[in-house]
Amino acid sequence: MAHAEAAAKFNENEAKVNWHDKALWFVRQKRDKQAHKIQGWEQLRDYASALKANVLSNLDNYLVQFEENAKKNGVTVHWAANAEEHNKIVHSILQKHNAKKIVKSKSMLTEECHLNPFLEANDIEVIDTDLGERIVQLAQEPPSHIVLPAIHKTKEEVDELFQEHLGTKPSGGNPEYLTREARKHLRNKFLQADAAITGVNFAVADTGGFVVCTNEGNADMGAHLAKVHIACMGMEKLIPQEKHLGIFLRLLARSATGQPITTYSSYFNKPEEGKEMHIVIVDNGRTEQLSREDFRRSLHCIRCGACMNTCPIYRRSGGHSYDATIPGPIGSILSPGKDLTKHSSLPFASTLCGSCSDVCPVKINIHEQLYKWRQIIVKDVPQPFVKKNIMKAVGSILAKPKTYDFVGKSTRFMLKNTPKSLINSKINTWGHARDLPEVKGDNFEEWYKKKTEK
Amino acid sequence: MKVGLFIPCYINQLYPQVGIASLELLEKLGVDVEYPLGQTCCGQPLGNSGYEDDSKGTCQLFVENFKNYDYIVGPSGSCVYHVKKHFDILEQTEDVKRVRENTYELCQFIYQVLGKTDLGASFPHKVGIHKSCHGLRGLRLGSCSERMDPHFSTEENLLKEVKGLELKTLNRADECCGFGGTFSVFEEAISVKMGKDRIQDHIDSDVEVITGADHSCLMHLEGLINRNKQPLKVMHIAEILNSSI
Amino acid sequence: MSRESILNAVKANKPEALPLPDIDLSVFDEDINLIERFKENIEFVGGRLLELDGLDTLDIEIKALYPEATKIVSCMKESALGTVPVSKDTDPHTLEDIDLTIIKGNYAVAENGAVWVSEDDIIVRALPFITNDLILVVPKNAVNLHMHQVFDAISERERTFGVFISGPSKTADIEQCLVVGAHGAISLTVVLY
């Protein structure tokens, strides 16, 4: 389904749209407050952007450096060209340990690779341990936001889900009670887990370590209790030196949720004695995106979700309307690189207002990339005959003043003389909910001619 | 200094009063201004829809029309932004470069180039500014709420000097109205919802007249206001700055 | 193995080399009372600050704050409240019902209320997460303005495991309602002395 259609559906319940919009705008406001509170926010963004640009221009060397250092620390490093390889690697590590029960903390990469269904098909239980992710997992839905996976669910809906799956009592959607019950339920899972999977927020080339950020403590509960820790990372997660984390950690949580830092920022360098630590480095289309000059900056992304919270379209259409692993503005520039036809409506799901680019902590020019994708899509993806030909006709009309003058006058004549019932009818999308401008007298050029002839 | 007045296509055809106010305002400020005949459009509707390549003739015509002026001034932030930002599709001749460099949005021209704020206008009404996105985040007509820069606003600076005008503060300072060119048609549901929400913010903030430096957004908002019979008026900022009620 | 093919693809597709930026940390300077700012932030993130003149009264203060705690792990010699001994060989699963843990924090960060805790001071990695309540004890002169300063301070450590902890574990995943106590510690007290 194209974005517009899904968005229209979401808008059938205006009260829910209003709630969704306000909830995310509230996060945007918290972000503004936190960004204002420290000195040098815009410089932090500049540095972060320059660091990421440096990383991409030197990515092969940083990857090798990271691998060397990680190995020295006793960590096993794996390389996966695509999702399939990634899933197989993870599975083979689990098989080696005969691991049947897995706890997983938030990782958009494993979503991207569809790891859960793959492991489940191999008789392995995977429990998502981030509360929001657990909620959508129980509901058998994908996350609708990369930081707030269950933002589309009301507390009453969560209440019902928990009654059904966790045997909780009806609470009318009491968040305090529901969170406590989830804590109990997941604590058991942590204690029984054979292996833990986490994502990676930052991987550090000069130390071979990596950082995982959570508020709930679920990544640490999993990783420190299980015998095996597998960390899955997109290859763009690298940063050059550990001290550069100062820049990125100051930006990440402030941009994501309006917190000064996440509750836990955990630095994994060496496995605990008697345990194993694995890192899976994943390409899955990233080198291809790296080759696209106009779009490679999308690989700066640190997955904070700020562009979603600020996007007036995302807030009013919901994450599922994008039908992509990463929804919202950043997803709309990443997804076309993976499947142009499937995601061809996404770059048009924007007014190009530019709020996403200004809010982005690593200064990705998101709205400019949306514009560029549009130019590619109309060429490479078959367009409706009418739209394509109208645009071509408009192009030639506007290039010739005389034809333009004729068309302009006809339009004005029609606006003046066509009955409102027709103007506001179904065939005119503008007129469903909006009046057309009232046209009287001369156009500006006619007026100007008369004025200067006097 | 010779100024070429750039009146975007939709203003020429649908809102001639905005063109007239812009011209009169510049004349009042002693600017040597003329309107080159045979103007059409800046090509933005095509570019934003993905048909940039089909707009080259239009863009070239724009350059031909305006290449002999010191400044090109237009009352529409998004069109001006398009000329400055997206005329990179043309071969960058001296003419093209000069035209891109010297094209200004009306308020920006008055404030930055002429250095004026008090234009002798009077308009005793409660006014809310719609800060259109391309003017704001494209041309940087003011500070943007996402960025941590000191506050400033070209439109506010001009409106503050208007006698009797009471400037209202909105709950969301610079959220998009949902017009977005063809977005308003292809993503109709969201476009309408965004517009409705923007208007409600002005109503909640006790605004009588919504103004702004981009009439395309105002056209969208006005269409909704008229359809829903809401107690608000919409006027281009040039009309307010040119008024002496 | 895809290692070589990935690295070759990167080499072929990467842009021209761009330099590492020179980072001028002075743009982040702020002339503020560090303790005040730290206090403000630790409270903002749901934690509690206890200021002491020295550690002589540490145990009395902790007892007053957590009178119900019986299963206590103390990882510092300055506190004698520990009732459960923990060593490198302790199976973390056995720590499941610990009420309270007392740990030394090396550095605190004024800008975000975080405390740096390194593996040497926690004995078992799971401890600061699995415990019901957590106390971090940090010297006053170890409060830094911002993260950049702390990275200088921790750059010489032996890198095994370490964590910045800012407040108790929390979530807002149900309708954006903040609930303190998700999977990690339900409360956090920072003692500055």
mmCIF file of C-alpha atoms in Angstrom, chain C residues 20-149:
data_model
loop_
_atom_site.group_PDB
_atom_site.id
_atom_site.type_symbol
_atom_site.label_atom_id
_atom_site.label_comp_id
_atom_site.label_asym_id
_atom_site.label_seq_id
_atom_site.Cartn_x
_atom_site.Cartn_y
_atom_site.Cartn_z
ATOM 1 C CA LEU C 20 39.318 13.893 11.163
ATOM 2 C CA PRO C 21 37.968 17.206 12.455
ATOM 3 C CA ASP C 22 40.006 19.199 14.960
ATOM 4 C CA ILE C 23 37.793 19.336 17.983
ATOM 5 C CA ASP C 24 37.995 22.505 20.023
ATOM 6 C CA LEU C 25 36.635 21.518 23.415
ATOM 7 C CA SER C 26 36.636 25.105 24.679
ATOM 8 C CA VAL C 27 33.347 25.742 22.852
ATOM 9 C CA PHE C 28 31.717 23.442 25.401
ATOM 10 C CA ASP C 29 33.045 25.274 28.470
ATOM 11 C CA GLU C 30 30.562 26.471 31.018
ATOM 12 C CA ASP C 31 31.256 28.386 34.190
ATOM 13 C CA ILE C 32 28.887 26.644 36.571
ATOM 14 C CA ASN C 33 28.712 25.051 39.994
ATOM 15 C CA LEU C 34 29.415 21.422 39.135
ATOM 16 C CA ILE C 35 27.805 19.915 42.225
ATOM 17 C CA GLU C 36 24.655 21.992 41.735
ATOM 18 C CA ARG C 37 24.355 20.974 38.090
ATOM 19 C CA PHE C 38 25.009 17.349 38.933
ATOM 20 C CA LYS C 39 22.322 17.439 41.612
ATOM 21 C CA GLU C 40 19.833 19.023 39.238
ATOM 22 C CA ASN C 41 20.478 16.324 36.642
ATOM 23 C CA ILE C 42 20.527 13.328 38.965
ATOM 24 C CA GLU C 43 17.121 14.398 40.221
ATOM 25 C CA PHE C 44 15.917 14.975 36.649
ATOM 26 C CA VAL C 45 16.797 11.382 35.748
ATOM 27 C CA GLY C 46 14.959 10.004 38.785
ATOM 28 C CA GLY C 47 17.910 9.481 41.109
ATOM 29 C CA ARG C 48 18.694 10.909 44.535
ATOM 30 C CA LEU C 49 21.770 12.750 45.747
ATOM 31 C CA LEU C 50 23.166 12.426 49.227
ATOM 32 C CA GLU C 51 25.967 14.823 50.150
ATOM 33 C CA LEU C 52 28.260 13.776 53.005
ATOM 34 C CA ASP C 53 31.306 15.442 54.520
ATOM 35 C CA GLY C 54 33.148 12.153 54.739
ATOM 36 C CA LEU C 55 32.454 8.438 54.755
ATOM 37 C CA ASP C 56 32.338 8.008 58.555
ATOM 38 C CA THR C 57 28.559 8.224 58.598
ATOM 39 C CA LEU C 58 28.020 6.373 55.311
ATOM 40 C CA ASP C 59 26.507 3.228 56.810
ATOM 41 C CA ILE C 60 24.205 5.134 59.150
ATOM 42 C CA GLU C 61 22.881 7.191 56.251
ATOM 43 C CA ILE C 62 22.367 4.139 54.053
ATOM 44 C CA LYS C 63 20.558 2.315 56.847
ATOM 45 C CA ALA C 64 18.243 5.271 57.234
ATOM 46 C CA LEU C 65 17.499 5.323 53.505
ATOM 47 C CA TYR C 66 17.008 1.577 53.087
ATOM 48 C CA PRO C 67 15.869 0.261 56.492
ATOM 49 C CA GLU C 68 14.233 -2.838 54.980
ATOM 50 C CA ALA C 69 17.259 -4.062 53.037
ATOM 51 C CA THR C 70 18.639 -7.366 54.339
ATOM 52 C CA LYS C 71 20.465 -8.944 51.399
ATOM 53 C CA ILE C 72 23.175 -6.387 50.853
ATOM 54 C CA VAL C 73 26.330 -6.513 48.746
ATOM 55 C CA SER C 74 29.028 -4.011 49.618
ATOM 56 C CA CYS C 75 31.835 -3.631 47.104
ATOM 57 C CA MET C 76 33.736 -1.044 49.135
ATOM 58 C CA LYS C 77 35.762 -1.403 52.267
ATOM 59 C CA GLU C 78 34.309 1.868 53.619
ATOM 60 C CA SER C 79 30.925 0.208 54.082
ATOM 61 C CA ALA C 80 30.440 -2.710 56.444
ATOM 62 C CA LEU C 81 26.792 -3.304 55.586
ATOM 63 C CA GLY C 82 27.428 -6.233 53.244
ATOM 64 C CA THR C 83 25.585 -9.420 54.201
ATOM 65 C CA VAL C 84 26.159 -11.378 50.984
ATOM 66 C CA PRO C 85 29.769 -12.027 50.002
ATOM 67 C CA VAL C 86 30.538 -11.783 46.307
ATOM 68 C CA SER C 87 33.654 -12.821 44.431
ATOM 69 C CA LYS C 88 34.776 -13.194 40.815
ATOM 70 C CA ASP C 89 33.459 -16.754 40.961
ATOM 71 C CA THR C 90 29.951 -15.861 42.049
ATOM 72 C CA ASP C 91 27.327 -17.074 39.584
ATOM 73 C CA PRO C 92 25.371 -13.918 38.697
ATOM 74 C CA HIS C 93 22.115 -15.885 38.658
ATOM 75 C CA THR C 94 22.430 -16.257 42.453
ATOM 76 C CA LEU C 95 22.248 -12.482 42.856
ATOM 77 C CA GLU C 96 18.656 -12.401 41.713
ATOM 78 C CA ASP C 97 17.197 -11.417 45.077
ATOM 79 C CA ILE C 98 19.790 -8.899 46.248
ATOM 80 C CA ASP C 99 18.085 -5.921 47.906
ATOM 81 C CA LEU C 100 20.849 -3.376 47.891
ATOM 82 C CA THR C 101 24.310 -2.964 46.401
ATOM 83 C CA ILE C 102 26.917 -0.390 47.379
ATOM 84 C CA ILE C 103 29.547 0.403 44.766
ATOM 85 C CA LYS C 104 32.318 2.924 44.309
ATOM 86 C CA GLY C 105 31.860 5.227 41.308
ATOM 87 C CA ASN C 106 35.024 6.676 39.772
ATOM 88 C CA TYR C 107 33.696 9.796 38.110
ATOM 89 C CA ALA C 108 30.485 11.765 37.944
ATOM 90 C CA VAL C 109 29.268 13.966 35.092
ATOM 91 C CA ALA C 110 27.514 17.226 35.891
ATOM 92 C CA GLU C 111 25.875 17.656 32.485
ATOM 93 C CA ASN C 112 23.860 14.448 32.669
ATOM 94 C CA GLY C 113 23.893 13.024 36.190
ATOM 95 C CA ALA C 114 25.856 9.962 35.106
ATOM 96 C CA VAL C 115 28.440 8.065 37.150
ATOM 97 C CA TRP C 116 31.217 5.987 35.593
ATOM 98 C CA VAL C 117 31.514 2.541 37.131
ATOM 99 C CA SER C 118 34.293 0.198 36.063
ATOM 100 C CA GLU C 119 34.470 -3.568 36.240
ATOM 101 C CA ASP C 120 37.133 -3.510 38.958
ATOM 102 C CA ASP C 121 34.643 -1.990 41.376
ATOM 103 C CA ILE C 122 31.647 -4.224 40.722
ATOM 104 C CA ILE C 123 33.258 -7.685 41.006
ATOM 105 C CA VAL C 124 30.486 -9.331 38.939
ATOM 106 C CA ARG C 125 29.225 -7.475 35.868
ATOM 107 C CA ALA C 126 25.547 -8.223 36.447
ATOM 108 C CA LEU C 127 25.572 -6.777 39.957
ATOM 109 C CA PRO C 128 24.656 -3.092 39.390
ATOM 110 C CA PHE C 129 21.806 -4.169 37.094
ATOM 111 C CA ILE C 130 20.300 -7.129 38.931
ATOM 112 C CA THR C 131 20.220 -5.506 42.369
ATOM 113 C CA ASN C 132 16.918 -4.031 43.510
ATOM 114 C CA ASP C 133 18.433 -0.767 44.768
ATOM 115 C CA LEU C 134 21.801 0.737 44.002
ATOM 116 C CA ILE C 135 24.122 3.149 45.788
ATOM 117 C CA LEU C 136 27.069 4.737 44.001
ATOM 118 C CA VAL C 137 29.660 6.479 46.161
ATOM 119 C CA VAL C 138 31.743 9.154 44.407
ATOM 120 C CA PRO C 139 34.269 11.703 45.734
ATOM 121 C CA LYS C 140 33.222 15.319 45.229
ATOM 122 C CA ASN C 141 36.413 16.178 43.391
ATOM 123 C CA ALA C 142 35.581 13.549 40.779
ATOM 124 C CA VAL C 143 32.627 15.507 39.385
ATOM 125 C CA ASN C 144 33.367 16.620 35.819
ATOM 126 C CA LEU C 145 31.586 19.204 33.718
ATOM 127 C CA HIS C 146 30.895 17.121 30.635
ATOM 128 C CA MET C 147 31.556 13.841 28.879
ATOM 129 C CA HIS C 148 34.680 15.071 27.091
ATOM 130 C CA GLN C 149 36.465 15.539 30.395
#
